[in-house]
mmCIF file of C-alpha atoms in Angstrom:
data_model
loop_
_atom_site.group_PDB
_atom_site.id
_atom_site.type_symbol
_atom_site.label_atom_id
_atom_site.label_comp_id
_atom_site.label_asym_id
_atom_site.label_seq_id
_atom_site.Cartn_x
_atom_site.Cartn_y
_atom_site.Cartn_z
ATOM 1 C CA UNK A 26 16.176 -15.495 12.108
ATOM 2 C CA UNK A 27 13.917 -13.492 9.330
ATOM 3 C CA UNK A 28 10.599 -13.136 7.834
ATOM 4 C CA UNK A 29 9.230 -15.144 5.560
ATOM 5 C CA UNK A 30 11.243 -15.035 2.456
ATOM 6 C CA UNK A 31 8.284 -14.065 0.001
ATOM 7 C CA UNK A 32 8.159 -10.776 2.411
ATOM 8 C CA UNK A 33 11.801 -10.383 1.511
ATOM 9 C CA UNK A 34 11.380 -10.936 -2.169
ATOM 10 C CA UNK A 35 8.031 -8.827 -2.943
ATOM 11 C CA UNK A 36 9.098 -6.382 -0.735
ATOM 12 C CA UNK A 37 12.779 -5.384 -1.655
ATOM 13 C CA UNK A 38 12.109 -2.768 -3.430
ATOM 14 C CA UNK A 39 10.572 -0.446 -0.941
ATOM 15 C CA UNK A 40 12.109 1.870 1.215
ATOM 16 C CA UNK A 41 8.096 1.988 3.212
ATOM 17 C CA UNK A 42 6.734 -1.277 4.289
ATOM 18 C CA UNK A 43 3.217 -0.488 4.785
ATOM 19 C CA UNK A 44 0.627 1.877 2.913
ATOM 20 C CA UNK A 45 2.850 4.996 3.635
ATOM 21 C CA UNK A 46 4.164 7.507 1.098
ATOM 22 C CA UNK A 47 7.278 9.750 1.629
ATOM 23 C CA UNK A 48 5.101 12.398 1.818
ATOM 24 C CA UNK A 49 3.064 10.892 4.509
ATOM 25 C CA UNK A 50 6.060 10.171 6.387
ATOM 26 C CA UNK A 51 6.906 13.840 6.233
ATOM 27 C CA UNK A 52 3.316 14.852 7.549
ATOM 28 C CA UNK A 53 3.807 12.603 10.330
ATOM 29 C CA UNK A 54 7.224 14.203 11.102
ATOM 30 C CA UNK A 55 6.172 17.612 11.114
ATOM 31 C CA UNK A 56 2.626 16.724 12.839
ATOM 32 C CA UNK A 57 4.632 15.603 16.045
ATOM 33 C CA UNK A 58 6.740 18.352 16.264
ATOM 34 C CA UNK A 59 9.853 16.741 16.182
ATOM 35 C CA UNK A 60 12.935 18.706 17.606
ATOM 36 C CA UNK A 61 16.443 17.583 17.543
ATOM 37 C CA UNK A 62 17.787 15.499 20.158
ATOM 38 C CA UNK A 63 14.826 13.394 20.603
ATOM 39 C CA UNK A 64 15.090 9.860 20.793
ATOM 40 C CA UNK A 65 13.199 7.502 18.884
ATOM 41 C CA UNK A 66 12.648 3.448 19.238
ATOM 42 C CA UNK A 67 11.061 2.240 16.142
ATOM 43 C CA UNK A 68 10.044 -1.316 16.709
ATOM 44 C CA UNK A 69 9.745 -3.543 13.750
ATOM 45 C CA UNK A 70 11.786 -0.793 11.651
ATOM 46 C CA UNK A 71 12.077 -2.288 8.378
ATOM 47 C CA UNK A 72 14.311 -0.475 5.810
ATOM 48 C CA UNK A 73 14.621 2.441 8.155
ATOM 49 C CA UNK A 74 13.153 5.370 6.176
ATOM 50 C CA UNK A 75 11.283 6.746 9.321
ATOM 51 C CA UNK A 76 13.983 6.936 11.468
ATOM 52 C CA UNK A 77 16.600 7.813 8.747
ATOM 53 C CA UNK A 78 14.488 10.489 7.200
ATOM 54 C CA UNK A 79 13.340 12.030 10.547
ATOM 55 C CA UNK A 80 17.009 12.384 11.574
ATOM 56 C CA UNK A 81 17.958 13.754 8.637
ATOM 57 C CA UNK A 82 14.950 16.322 8.855
ATOM 58 C CA UNK A 83 14.393 17.067 12.589
ATOM 59 C CA UNK A 84 17.919 15.823 14.029
ATOM 60 C CA UNK A 85 15.861 13.410 15.882
ATOM 61 C CA UNK A 86 18.191 10.091 17.138
ATOM 62 C CA UNK A 87 17.127 6.532 17.608
ATOM 63 C CA UNK A 88 17.417 2.975 17.234
ATOM 64 C CA UNK A 89 15.376 0.269 15.200
ATOM 65 C CA UNK A 90 15.013 -3.473 15.486
ATOM 66 C CA UNK A 91 13.931 -5.564 12.537
ATOM 67 C CA UNK A 92 13.366 -9.350 11.750
ATOM 68 C CA UNK A 93 14.672 -9.005 7.937
ATOM 69 C CA UNK A 94 18.204 -9.180 7.462
ATOM 70 C CA UNK A 95 17.286 -7.739 4.167
ATOM 71 C CA UNK A 96 15.790 -4.796 5.343
ATOM 72 C CA UNK A 97 17.832 -4.312 8.222
ATOM 73 C CA UNK A 98 21.084 -3.931 5.642
ATOM 74 C CA UNK A 99 18.900 -1.720 3.493
ATOM 75 C CA UNK A 100 18.252 0.177 6.613
ATOM 76 C CA UNK A 101 21.671 0.608 7.411
ATOM 77 C CA UNK A 102 22.909 2.022 3.712
ATOM 78 C CA UNK A 103 19.950 4.252 3.887
ATOM 79 C CA UNK A 104 21.470 5.675 7.005
ATOM 80 C CA UNK A 105 24.859 6.209 5.277
ATOM 81 C CA UNK A 106 23.500 7.554 2.243
ATOM 82 C CA UNK A 107 21.394 10.424 3.954
ATOM 83 C CA UNK A 108 24.655 10.685 6.351
ATOM 84 C CA UNK A 109 22.806 10.019 9.662
ATOM 85 C CA UNK A 110 24.521 6.565 10.648
ATOM 86 C CA UNK A 111 26.022 8.476 13.855
ATOM 87 C CA UNK A 112 22.670 9.339 14.666
ATOM 88 C CA UNK A 113 20.889 6.188 13.805
ATOM 89 C CA UNK A 114 21.658 2.094 14.934
ATOM 90 C CA UNK A 115 19.610 -0.622 13.019
ATOM 91 C CA UNK A 116 19.531 -4.051 14.845
ATOM 92 C CA UNK A 117 18.608 -7.425 13.162
ATOM 93 C CA UNK A 118 16.518 -9.170 15.798
ATOM 94 C CA UNK A 119 13.322 -9.711 17.358
ATOM 95 C CA UNK A 120 11.531 -6.832 18.366
ATOM 96 C CA UNK A 121 8.860 -8.932 20.747
ATOM 97 C CA UNK A 122 10.029 -8.195 24.188
ATOM 98 C CA UNK A 123 12.587 -5.500 23.486
ATOM 99 C CA UNK A 124 12.722 -2.717 25.735
ATOM 100 C CA UNK A 125 15.420 0.288 25.325
ATOM 101 C CA UNK A 126 18.087 0.522 27.928
ATOM 102 C CA UNK A 127 17.419 4.505 27.972
ATOM 103 C CA UNK A 128 13.708 5.666 27.990
ATOM 104 C CA UNK A 129 12.959 7.149 24.727
ATOM 105 C CA UNK A 130 10.611 10.279 23.835
ATOM 106 C CA UNK A 131 8.767 8.244 20.894
ATOM 107 C CA UNK A 132 7.689 4.681 20.961
ATOM 108 C CA UNK A 133 7.079 3.381 17.752
ATOM 109 C CA UNK A 134 5.708 0.301 16.236
ATOM 110 C CA UNK A 135 4.449 1.071 12.434
ATOM 111 C CA UNK A 136 2.752 -1.930 11.460
ATOM 112 C CA UNK A 137 4.161 -4.368 13.153
ATOM 113 C CA UNK A 138 1.552 -4.858 16.150
ATOM 114 C CA UNK A 139 2.258 -8.460 15.723
ATOM 115 C CA UNK A 140 5.186 -8.191 17.769
ATOM 116 C CA UNK A 141 2.773 -7.693 20.959
ATOM 117 C CA UNK A 142 0.157 -9.997 20.343
ATOM 118 C CA UNK A 143 -1.815 -6.997 18.564
ATOM 119 C CA UNK A 144 -2.310 -3.287 19.175
ATOM 120 C CA UNK A 145 -3.192 -3.291 23.357
ATOM 121 C CA UNK A 146 -0.245 -5.621 24.027
ATOM 122 C CA UNK A 147 2.131 -3.838 21.969
ATOM 123 C CA UNK A 148 1.343 -0.361 23.273
ATOM 124 C CA UNK A 149 1.967 -1.946 26.566
ATOM 125 C CA UNK A 150 5.092 -3.166 25.375
ATOM 126 C CA UNK A 151 6.279 0.252 23.916
ATOM 127 C CA UNK A 152 4.898 1.755 27.040
ATOM 128 C CA UNK A 153 8.007 0.021 29.241
ATOM 129 C CA UNK A 154 10.655 2.212 26.889
ATOM 130 C CA UNK A 155 8.851 5.597 27.007
ATOM 131 C CA UNK A 156 9.751 8.623 29.474
ATOM 132 C CA UNK A 157 6.916 10.119 31.371
ATOM 133 C CA UNK A 158 5.007 12.325 28.894
ATOM 134 C CA UNK A 159 6.630 10.961 25.762
ATOM 135 C CA UNK A 160 4.494 9.750 22.624
ATOM 136 C CA UNK A 161 3.792 6.228 21.313
ATOM 137 C CA UNK A 162 3.051 5.610 17.928
ATOM 138 C CA UNK A 163 1.026 2.934 16.640
ATOM 139 C CA UNK A 164 0.702 1.646 13.006
ATOM 140 C CA UNK A 165 -2.430 -0.103 12.967
ATOM 141 C CA UNK A 166 -5.227 -1.685 9.992
ATOM 142 C CA UNK A 167 -8.947 -0.569 10.403
ATOM 143 C CA UNK A 168 -11.983 -1.088 8.327
ATOM 144 C CA UNK A 169 -12.655 1.854 5.834
ATOM 145 C CA UNK A 170 -15.917 0.106 5.713
ATOM 146 C CA UNK A 171 -17.513 -2.944 7.444
ATOM 147 C CA UNK A 172 -17.148 -6.171 5.353
ATOM 148 C CA UNK A 173 -20.283 -7.195 4.418
ATOM 149 C CA UNK A 174 -19.571 -11.179 4.634
ATOM 150 C CA UNK A 175 -16.167 -13.515 6.015
ATOM 151 C CA UNK A 176 -15.466 -14.312 2.526
ATOM 152 C CA UNK A 177 -14.715 -10.061 1.701
ATOM 153 C CA UNK A 178 -12.309 -9.686 5.185
ATOM 154 C CA UNK A 179 -10.579 -12.756 4.117
ATOM 155 C CA UNK A 180 -10.307 -11.315 0.675
ATOM 156 C CA UNK A 181 -8.442 -8.504 2.412
ATOM 157 C CA UNK A 182 -6.264 -11.009 4.318
ATOM 158 C CA UNK A 183 -7.865 -10.358 7.651
ATOM 159 C CA UNK A 184 -8.786 -13.862 9.369
ATOM 160 C CA UNK A 185 -12.208 -12.751 10.062
ATOM 161 C CA UNK A 186 -14.279 -9.354 10.500
ATOM 162 C CA UNK A 187 -13.440 -8.752 13.952
ATOM 163 C CA UNK A 188 -9.595 -8.844 13.127
ATOM 164 C CA UNK A 189 -9.966 -4.746 12.663
ATOM 165 C CA UNK A 190 -12.213 -2.491 14.053
ATOM 166 C CA UNK A 191 -13.873 0.740 12.625
ATOM 167 C CA UNK A 192 -12.003 3.638 12.714
ATOM 168 C CA UNK A 193 -14.222 5.412 15.423
ATOM 169 C CA UNK A 194 -14.241 2.525 17.281
ATOM 170 C CA UNK A 195 -10.296 2.164 16.905
ATOM 171 C CA UNK A 196 -10.194 5.781 18.545
ATOM 172 C CA UNK A 197 -12.471 4.779 21.006
ATOM 173 C CA UNK A 198 -10.965 1.901 21.811
ATOM 174 C CA UNK A 199 -7.313 3.620 22.595
ATOM 175 C CA UNK A 200 -8.972 5.807 24.917
ATOM 176 C CA UNK A 201 -10.128 2.468 26.677
ATOM 177 C CA UNK A 202 -6.661 1.661 27.230
ATOM 178 C CA UNK A 203 -5.875 5.291 29.055
ATOM 179 C CA UNK A 204 -4.290 6.878 26.269
ATOM 180 C CA UNK A 205 -5.416 10.061 24.499
ATOM 181 C CA UNK A 206 -5.286 10.099 20.502
ATOM 182 C CA UNK A 207 -3.301 13.617 19.998
ATOM 183 C CA UNK A 208 -2.593 13.069 16.013
ATOM 184 C CA UNK A 209 -3.141 10.629 13.480
ATOM 185 C CA UNK A 210 -2.040 10.660 9.723
ATOM 186 C CA UNK A 211 -3.920 7.955 7.467
ATOM 187 C CA UNK A 212 -3.471 6.530 4.273
ATOM 188 C CA UNK A 213 -5.272 7.038 1.350
ATOM 189 C CA UNK A 214 -5.629 4.830 -1.723
ATOM 190 C CA UNK A 215 -3.198 6.447 -3.299
ATOM 191 C CA UNK A 216 -0.521 5.422 -0.585
ATOM 192 C CA UNK A 217 -2.219 1.840 -1.041
ATOM 193 C CA UNK A 218 -1.941 1.505 -4.538
ATOM 194 C CA UNK A 219 1.895 2.654 -4.325
ATOM 195 C CA UNK A 220 2.734 0.453 -1.430
ATOM 196 C CA UNK A 221 0.575 -2.796 -3.059
ATOM 197 C CA UNK A 222 1.361 -2.149 -6.632
ATOM 198 C CA UNK A 223 4.950 -1.599 -6.351
ATOM 199 C CA UNK A 224 5.337 -5.438 -5.012
ATOM 200 C CA UNK A 225 4.001 -6.566 -8.535
ATOM 201 C CA UNK A 226 6.885 -4.869 -10.953
ATOM 202 C CA UNK A 227 9.352 -6.195 -8.532
ATOM 203 C CA UNK A 228 7.633 -9.745 -8.687
ATOM 204 C CA UNK A 229 7.867 -9.778 -11.818
ATOM 205 C CA UNK A 230 11.473 -8.297 -12.357
ATOM 206 C CA UNK A 231 12.389 -11.491 -9.549
ATOM 207 C CA UNK A 232 10.671 -14.162 -11.832
ATOM 208 C CA UNK A 233 12.445 -12.738 -14.977
ATOM 209 C CA UNK A 234 15.573 -12.676 -13.000
ATOM 210 C CA UNK A 235 15.125 -16.475 -11.177
ATOM 211 C CA UNK A 236 12.786 -18.611 -13.810
ATOM 212 C CA UNK A 237 14.433 -21.709 -11.669
ATOM 213 C CA UNK A 238 14.699 -20.998 -8.702
ATOM 214 C CA UNK A 239 12.443 -23.485 -6.477
ATOM 215 C CA UNK A 240 10.266 -20.640 -5.032
ATOM 216 C CA UNK A 241 9.269 -19.248 -8.378
ATOM 217 C CA UNK A 242 5.969 -20.820 -8.514
ATOM 218 C CA UNK A 243 4.971 -19.424 -5.390
ATOM 219 C CA UNK A 244 5.809 -15.468 -6.306
ATOM 220 C CA UNK A 245 4.006 -16.611 -9.704
ATOM 221 C CA UNK A 246 0.730 -17.412 -8.094
ATOM 222 C CA UNK A 247 0.917 -14.273 -6.043
ATOM 223 C CA UNK A 248 1.877 -12.337 -8.938
ATOM 224 C CA UNK A 249 -1.187 -13.570 -10.992
ATOM 225 C CA UNK A 250 -3.563 -13.350 -8.186
ATOM 226 C CA UNK A 251 -2.641 -10.135 -6.426
ATOM 227 C CA UNK A 252 -3.738 -7.301 -8.507
ATOM 228 C CA UNK A 253 -7.383 -8.702 -8.878
ATOM 229 C CA UNK A 254 -7.722 -9.384 -4.849
ATOM 230 C CA UNK A 255 -6.001 -6.210 -3.884
ATOM 231 C CA UNK A 256 -8.472 -3.718 -6.297
ATOM 232 C CA UNK A 257 -11.774 -6.022 -5.268
ATOM 233 C CA UNK A 258 -11.151 -6.072 -1.136
ATOM 234 C CA UNK A 259 -8.182 -4.344 0.301
ATOM 235 C CA UNK A 260 -8.447 -1.118 -2.131
ATOM 236 C CA UNK A 261 -11.906 -0.701 -1.019
ATOM 237 C CA UNK A 262 -12.650 -1.697 2.580
ATOM 238 C CA UNK A 263 -9.351 -1.689 4.658
ATOM 239 C CA UNK A 264 -7.440 1.539 5.964
ATOM 240 C CA UNK A 265 -4.574 1.693 7.550
ATOM 241 C CA UNK A 266 -2.749 4.783 9.405
ATOM 242 C CA UNK A 267 -0.164 5.960 12.126
ATOM 243 C CA UNK A 268 -1.471 7.371 15.639
ATOM 244 C CA UNK A 269 0.098 9.135 18.150
ATOM 245 C CA UNK A 270 -0.833 8.284 21.509
ATOM 246 C CA UNK A 271 -0.024 9.887 25.046
ATOM 247 C CA UNK A 272 -0.855 8.612 28.590
ATOM 248 C CA UNK A 273 -3.837 10.102 30.771
#
């Protein structure tokens, strides 16, 4: 069980696998008013930066599940580095369908809502692990501005314009699902740059170290195309944010 190899290569140097900077994670933790003893479940936990830094800074504990063997190992190393390995646990596995044995205070899926077939299904899944009065965290893309054509949407790596909503529409939709939006922290173009552009140096260094790898042709094609594609499409049209929800 693992994610596609291209992601393990392009994001191997990332600590945060979405368009958030460390400062954004700090802002989110403070915005949620986390207190010592809060228990967090993180589905699609990546390299564990959110759980590890919140354990260090706020005294939370929790479990993270991710399909990437590499990212899960990086998460365990990060927990040891920050001295929080007795407070957080990382599991290599499929987060789809995962329900915590013990109800948690915060149930999160930050950037991997495919595990529930989209954000609505993922919210339903997270709710099964949440204690009454707890908070669900959803990381989800939205359109900063509506793409003028389907080709532009595909340039943002969306299947179509209908894949995402504008931000006001997304917030309304959360309400229709029976939730209050109680906080949000959204990416800006600088945090998008740090997420996307960091992949380019990683790819180049991987290519220099692995010129004869059978996967090198695919990595080279992506490195050649990605800077211009990102600047023309994703950077201009696609937003991303983490939204805190509480059931009504």
